[in-house]
Short mmCIF file of C-alpha atoms in Angstrom, two decimals:
data_model
loop_
_atom_site.label_atom_id
_atom_site.label_comp_id
_atom_site.label_asym_id
_atom_site.label_seq_id
_atom_site.Cartn_x
_atom_site.Cartn_y
_atom_site.Cartn_z
CA MET A 1 31.50 124.14 162.95
CA PRO A 2 33.42 123.56 159.56
CA ARG A 3 36.21 125.96 158.76
CA PRO A 4 35.72 128.16 155.74
CA LEU A 5 37.09 127.45 152.36
CA LEU A 6 39.78 129.68 150.91
CA LEU A 7 39.19 130.48 147.28
CA LEU A 8 42.08 130.54 144.83
CA PRO A 9 41.41 131.32 141.26
CA PHE A 10 44.42 129.72 139.73
CA LEU A 11 43.36 126.80 137.50
CA ALA A 12 41.99 127.53 133.91
CA PRO A 13 39.17 127.30 133.01
CA SER A 14 37.47 127.26 136.51
CA LEU A 15 38.48 128.31 139.95
CA VAL A 16 39.62 126.01 142.83
CA ALA A 17 38.63 125.60 146.42
CA LEU A 18 41.34 124.40 148.63
CA SER A 19 40.11 123.65 152.27
CA PRO A 20 42.48 123.64 155.35
CA PRO A 21 43.94 120.26 156.13
CA SER A 22 41.75 117.75 157.88
CA PRO A 23 42.29 114.27 159.40
CA ASN A 24 41.20 112.83 156.10
CA ALA A 25 43.42 115.03 153.90
CA PRO A 26 45.50 113.03 151.18
CA SER A 27 49.07 112.42 152.03
CA PRO A 28 51.82 114.72 150.51
CA ALA A 29 52.29 112.18 147.68
CA SER A 30 48.73 112.60 146.56
CA PRO A 31 47.62 116.02 145.10
CA PRO A 32 44.54 117.65 146.76
CA SER A 33 41.26 117.09 145.04
CA ILE A 34 40.10 119.88 142.69
CA THR A 35 36.54 121.14 142.69
CA PRO A 36 35.13 124.26 140.94
CA ALA A 37 34.27 127.08 142.92
CA PRO A 38 32.48 130.60 142.16
CA ASN A 39 34.43 133.59 141.45
CA PRO A 40 35.86 135.06 144.67
CA ARG A 41 34.87 138.51 145.83
CA SER A 42 37.23 138.57 148.70
CA THR A 43 39.22 141.18 150.71
CA PRO A 44 43.17 140.84 150.30
CA ALA A 45 43.32 139.51 153.91
CA LEU A 46 41.75 136.17 152.62
CA HIS A 47 44.68 135.59 150.35
CA ARG A 48 47.54 136.33 152.87
CA ARG A 49 49.73 133.38 153.98
CA GLN A 50 49.90 132.48 157.67
CA GLU A 51 53.51 132.65 158.06
CA GLU A 52 53.72 130.91 161.22
CA GLN A 53 53.03 127.63 159.15
CA VAL A 54 55.68 128.38 156.66
CA GLU A 55 59.18 126.97 156.80
CA THR A 56 61.59 129.49 155.76
CA THR A 57 63.91 128.39 153.01
CA THR A 58 67.07 130.28 151.91
CA TYR A 59 68.28 130.01 148.29
CA SER A 60 71.76 131.04 147.30
CA TYR A 61 72.60 133.55 144.66
CA ASP A 62 74.53 131.56 142.13
CA THR A 63 76.87 133.63 139.92
CA THR A 64 78.69 130.79 138.32
CA ALA A 65 75.94 129.40 136.25
CA GLY A 66 77.82 130.07 132.97
CA ASN A 67 75.96 129.18 129.88
CA ARG A 68 73.24 127.11 131.56
CA TRP A 69 70.83 129.95 130.82
CA ASP A 70 71.59 129.54 127.13
CA TYR A 71 70.69 125.87 127.43
CA LEU A 72 67.39 126.94 129.17
CA GLY A 73 66.55 129.27 126.10
CA PHE A 74 67.32 132.73 127.30
CA LYS A 75 70.19 135.10 128.27
CA ASN A 76 70.71 136.20 131.90
CA PRO A 77 70.16 140.04 131.53
CA ALA A 78 72.77 140.73 134.35
CA ASP A 79 75.43 139.35 132.07
CA ALA A 80 75.08 142.14 129.70
CA GLY A 81 74.18 145.22 131.76
CA GLY A 82 70.55 144.45 132.48
CA ARG A 83 68.78 143.20 135.57
CA MET A 84 66.20 140.82 136.70
CA LEU A 85 63.82 143.62 138.14
CA ASP A 86 62.00 146.05 135.95
CA PHE A 87 62.09 149.84 136.35
CA VAL A 88 59.04 151.34 137.97
CA PRO A 89 58.59 155.01 137.53
CA GLY A 90 58.25 157.42 140.44
CA THR A 91 59.24 155.09 143.38
CA TYR A 92 60.76 156.18 146.55
CA PRO A 93 63.52 155.56 146.89
CA ARG A 94 64.18 155.78 143.31
CA GLY A 95 65.08 152.68 141.15
CA LEU A 96 62.77 150.08 142.70
CA GLY A 97 61.58 147.32 140.56
CA GLU A 98 59.47 144.43 140.27
CA PRO A 99 60.95 140.87 139.76
CA LEU A 100 60.94 139.24 136.35
CA ASN A 101 59.96 135.97 137.96
CA VAL A 102 58.68 134.01 135.10
CA ILE A 103 60.30 133.29 131.73
CA ILE A 104 59.01 131.67 128.65
CA SER A 105 61.86 129.89 127.09
CA GLY A 106 63.05 130.68 123.67
CA ASN A 107 63.21 126.82 123.21
CA SER A 108 59.40 126.91 123.12
CA ASP A 109 57.45 126.19 119.89
CA PRO A 110 58.35 128.85 117.32
CA ASP A 111 54.56 129.40 116.70
CA VAL A 112 53.89 130.07 120.40
CA LEU A 113 56.86 132.61 120.56
CA LYS A 114 55.02 134.85 117.98
CA ASP A 115 53.10 137.63 119.95
CA SER A 116 49.89 136.85 117.96
CA GLU A 117 46.43 135.28 118.17
CA LEU A 118 47.04 133.28 114.97
CA LYS A 119 48.24 129.78 114.57
CA GLY A 120 48.55 129.14 118.35
CA GLY A 121 50.51 132.21 118.97
CA MET A 122 51.33 133.69 122.45
CA GLN A 123 48.03 135.57 122.79
CA ASN A 124 46.14 132.33 122.29
CA PHE A 125 48.42 130.77 124.91
CA TRP A 126 47.51 133.55 127.29
CA TRP A 127 43.88 132.88 126.80
CA SER A 128 44.46 129.17 127.48
CA ILE A 129 45.67 129.97 130.93
CA ASN A 130 42.96 132.59 131.55
CA PHE A 131 44.72 135.78 130.95
CA SER A 132 43.52 138.57 128.71
CA GLY A 133 44.68 142.06 127.75
CA GLU A 134 43.70 145.25 129.35
CA CYS A 135 39.91 146.00 129.95
CA LEU A 136 38.47 147.09 126.68
CA GLY A 137 41.94 147.62 125.31
CA GLN A 138 42.35 150.63 127.68
CA SER A 139 45.60 150.93 129.78
CA SER A 140 45.61 153.38 132.73
CA GLY A 141 48.24 151.96 134.83
CA GLN A 142 52.02 152.86 134.94
CA LYS A 143 54.19 151.63 132.09
CA HIS A 144 57.21 149.76 133.50
CA ALA A 145 60.55 149.35 131.62
CA ALA A 146 63.05 146.54 131.63
CA ASN A 147 66.51 146.04 130.43
CA LEU A 148 66.93 142.43 129.23
CA GLY A 149 70.68 142.79 128.46
CA ASP A 150 69.88 142.44 124.76
CA GLY A 151 71.49 145.70 123.63
CA ARG A 152 68.43 147.96 123.62
CA GLY A 153 68.75 149.34 127.06
CA GLN A 154 65.51 150.17 129.13
CA VAL A 155 62.41 149.12 126.96
CA ASN A 156 58.74 149.76 127.86
CA GLN A 157 56.47 146.88 128.63
CA THR A 158 55.08 144.91 125.57
CA ALA A 159 51.71 144.72 127.33
CA VAL A 160 49.85 144.02 130.54
CA MET A 161 47.89 140.88 130.92
CA ARG A 162 45.19 140.21 133.64
CA TYR A 163 43.41 137.25 134.90
CA ASN A 164 40.18 137.07 133.22
CA TYR A 165 37.98 134.98 135.56
CA GLY A 166 37.15 132.58 132.67
CA ASP A 167 35.72 135.45 130.50
CA GLN A 168 38.02 136.06 127.49
CA TYR A 169 36.47 139.33 126.52
CA LEU A 170 35.48 141.10 129.86
CA GLY A 171 37.00 139.17 132.54
CA SER A 172 40.08 141.46 132.75
CA CYS A 173 37.78 144.34 133.69
CA GLN A 174 36.75 142.39 136.71
CA GLU A 175 40.46 141.81 137.60
CA THR A 176 41.05 145.60 137.24
CA ILE A 177 38.30 146.16 139.75
CA LEU A 178 38.76 143.24 142.19
CA GLY A 179 42.31 142.65 141.70
CA TRP A 180 44.13 139.21 141.59
CA ASN A 181 46.88 138.02 139.19
CA HIS A 182 48.36 140.04 136.43
CA PHE A 183 51.69 140.42 134.74
CA ARG A 184 53.74 142.69 132.35
CA TYR A 185 55.94 141.13 129.80
CA TRP A 186 58.92 141.92 127.50
CA ILE A 187 60.55 139.95 124.69
CA GLN A 188 64.33 139.40 124.58
CA GLU A 189 65.99 140.12 121.35
CA GLY A 190 68.20 137.40 119.99
CA THR A 191 66.41 134.50 121.97
CA GLY A 192 62.64 135.31 121.65
CA ALA A 193 62.23 134.52 125.33
CA TYR A 194 59.40 136.30 127.10
CA PHE A 195 60.16 137.81 130.50
CA LEU A 196 57.20 138.21 132.94
CA ALA A 197 56.84 140.47 135.99
CA THR A 198 53.96 138.62 137.66
CA SER A 199 52.14 139.37 141.01
CA VAL A 200 48.95 139.34 142.73
CA GLU A 201 47.49 142.77 143.28
CA MET A 202 44.81 144.09 145.63
CA SER A 203 41.53 145.77 144.35
CA LEU A 204 41.31 149.09 142.66
CA GLU A 205 39.69 150.58 145.79
CA LEU A 206 43.08 149.69 147.56
CA GLY A 207 45.15 151.19 144.79
CA HIS A 208 46.23 148.01 143.22
CA ASP A 209 48.92 147.44 145.88
CA ILE A 210 50.63 144.09 145.97
CA HIS A 211 49.51 141.33 148.35
CA VAL A 212 51.57 139.95 151.03
CA ASP A 213 53.89 137.54 149.30
CA GLY A 214 52.19 138.69 146.07
CA TYR A 215 55.22 138.26 143.64
CA ASP A 216 56.12 134.56 144.52
CA PHE A 217 52.27 133.85 144.83
CA GLY A 218 51.62 135.43 141.48
CA ARG A 219 54.36 133.31 139.76
CA ASP A 220 52.99 130.11 141.26
CA ILE A 221 49.38 130.71 140.27
CA LEU A 222 50.63 131.34 136.82
CA VAL A 223 52.57 128.03 136.78
CA GLY A 224 49.51 126.26 138.26
CA ASN A 225 47.24 127.63 135.41
CA ALA A 226 49.70 126.59 132.69
CA THR A 227 50.50 123.17 134.02
CA ASN A 228 47.01 122.44 135.62
CA SER A 229 48.85 121.66 138.91
CA PRO A 230 47.89 122.32 142.48
CA ILE A 231 50.15 124.96 143.86
CA TYR A 232 51.68 125.43 147.30
CA TYR A 233 49.45 127.25 149.96
CA PRO A 234 50.59 127.05 153.71
CA LEU A 235 46.90 126.11 154.79
CA ASP A 236 47.13 123.07 152.56
CA ASN A 237 49.61 120.69 153.86
CA THR A 238 49.21 118.14 150.89
CA THR A 239 51.58 120.34 148.58
CA SER A 240 55.09 121.41 149.04
CA PRO A 241 56.57 124.85 148.25
CA PRO A 242 58.59 124.94 145.02
CA HIS A 243 62.32 124.78 145.28
CA ASN A 244 65.31 125.09 142.95
CA GLY A 245 64.81 122.30 140.52
CA SER A 246 61.07 121.75 141.00
CA VAL A 247 59.47 120.71 137.73
CA TYR A 248 55.80 120.86 136.91
CA VAL A 249 54.27 119.58 133.55
CA GLY A 250 50.81 119.96 132.29
CA ARG A 251 48.39 121.18 129.49
CA SER A 252 46.19 124.09 128.68
CA SER A 253 43.80 124.62 125.63
CA PHE A 254 42.01 127.30 123.73
CA ASN A 255 40.59 127.68 120.21
CA SER A 256 41.44 123.93 119.44
CA TYR A 257 45.15 124.52 120.34
CA THR A 258 46.58 122.27 123.17
CA TYR A 259 49.74 123.43 124.85
CA GLU A 260 51.95 121.31 126.95
CA THR A 261 54.13 123.36 129.49
CA THR A 262 57.14 122.28 131.52
CA ALA A 263 57.97 124.73 134.17
CA THR A 264 61.22 124.57 136.03
CA TYR A 265 62.17 126.50 138.99
CA VAL A 266 65.74 127.82 139.04
CA ALA A 267 67.83 129.95 141.36
CA GLY A 268 70.67 132.19 140.51
CA LEU A 269 68.94 134.88 138.58
CA LEU A 270 67.06 136.71 141.51
CA GLN A 271 68.23 137.14 145.09
CA ASN A 272 66.21 136.03 148.00
CA SER A 273 65.96 139.54 149.38
CA SER A 274 63.84 142.69 149.65
CA ASN A 275 66.39 144.95 148.38
CA GLY A 276 65.25 147.02 145.40
CA ILE A 277 61.88 145.46 145.46
CA ASN A 278 58.81 147.73 144.76
CA HIS A 279 55.85 147.61 147.21
CA TYR A 280 58.28 145.93 149.72
CA ILE A 281 56.32 147.25 152.71
CA THR A 282 53.23 145.25 151.80
CA VAL A 283 54.97 142.27 150.18
CA GLU A 284 57.36 141.41 152.94
CA LYS A 285 56.37 138.51 155.25
CA GLU A 286 57.34 138.66 158.94
CA GLY A 287 60.81 137.39 159.23
CA ARG A 288 61.23 136.62 155.36
CA SER A 289 62.19 138.71 152.48
CA ALA A 290 59.84 139.87 149.70
CA ILE A 291 60.83 137.32 147.14
CA ASP A 292 62.42 133.83 147.52
CA GLY A 293 64.83 134.38 144.60
CA LEU A 294 63.23 131.73 142.38
CA VAL A 295 62.30 132.05 138.67
CA ALA A 296 59.91 129.68 136.83
CA VAL A 297 61.26 128.87 133.35
CA MET A 298 58.44 127.60 131.20
CA GLU A 299 58.97 125.76 127.92
CA VAL A 300 55.70 125.63 125.81
CA HIS A 301 54.97 123.34 122.98
CA ILE A 302 51.81 122.95 120.87
CA VAL A 303 50.82 119.30 121.08
CA GLU A 304 47.30 119.55 119.25
CA ARG A 305 46.35 121.90 116.49
CA PRO A 306 43.08 122.42 114.51
CA LEU A 307 43.05 121.25 110.94
CA ASP A 308 43.93 124.22 108.64
CA SER A 309 42.11 124.89 105.45
CA SER A 310 44.71 123.18 103.18
CA ALA A 311 44.34 120.06 105.19
CA ILE A 312 40.63 120.14 105.02
CA ARG A 313 40.80 120.63 101.32
CA THR A 314 43.20 117.74 101.02
CA LEU A 315 40.84 115.44 103.05
CA VAL A 316 37.89 116.55 100.88
CA SER A 317 39.77 115.84 97.66
CA PHE A 318 40.81 112.52 98.94
CA ALA A 319 37.19 111.60 100.02
CA ALA A 320 36.11 112.69 96.60
CA LEU A 321 38.68 110.43 94.90
CA LEU A 322 37.57 107.53 96.91
CA ALA A 323 33.97 108.15 96.14
CA ALA A 324 34.81 108.40 92.36
CA ALA A 325 36.66 105.18 92.47
CA ALA A 326 33.98 103.39 94.20
CA VAL A 327 31.39 104.08 91.32
CA PRO A 328 32.89 101.76 88.74
CA LEU A 329 33.19 99.07 91.41
CA VAL A 330 29.66 99.27 92.38
CA ALA A 331 28.67 99.40 88.66
CA GLY A 332 30.69 96.30 87.99
CA SER A 333 29.22 94.44 90.78
CA VAL A 334 25.72 95.04 89.25
CA TRP A 335 26.55 93.36 85.98
#
């Protein structure tokens, strides 16, 4: 009897079915085949990693990185009194937070870094990777704060974005009910970098608790969406887990804008630990900490744009000039 497929909705615009390894599975050098699958309506247990098949990797906490963060297009919040965990109200014990595990670099295209739907701005990029704002614009969840070390202290989240299941307008309502990937984000003053707290959450019925390994998994799913890359999943032996220095490059599109994203995993910003992590009870894996300490730094550039009105007018004018110039030539050929 064939083993069931595990449904993972991480690639825009469709979902992906990854089956457990078989004798005919491709080698690790070849990515697994990608086939569309219907939207999942599964229980959280379906998405839990089978830890006995996962090789534990320990990442060192690098405090000597110096200015390499400037080179990557952001400032390390911890260098100026901030931290790479957000602040969640009402936790026990107090002060728990969720990891800022994805950063969109300030080296990205200036138009992308504008928090706007226009001219290929960040809101359009979110849509290109299948994330939308809160259901019908209504936010009922907790507002988290973050201190990005930019002199403003703790600042409330800019917004919450939810996986939209391929529906730009109503799909985030589905995520609110069923759960899956979502993130909060903040913008760092001075660099323009976006800091995201990304995680895979359970359904509304289960109180939007975080899945086992939900922080790392949410980060990797978002990278998979942005780079159109297969992501690591323990039951699929054709891919490897990300590590310090892993790089993924790929493209996403929406509204005639095409983005190329380079995602680089870096160590040294977060610790491989459960200390201070919100939802640590449900997120921790047997024998492993709640997070692996890696942050995905994504640099996003617009590589294709729609023609704007001025360009269209220029083309029309040029065509009209060519047509006008052709008239005397035709007339001369008659005589």
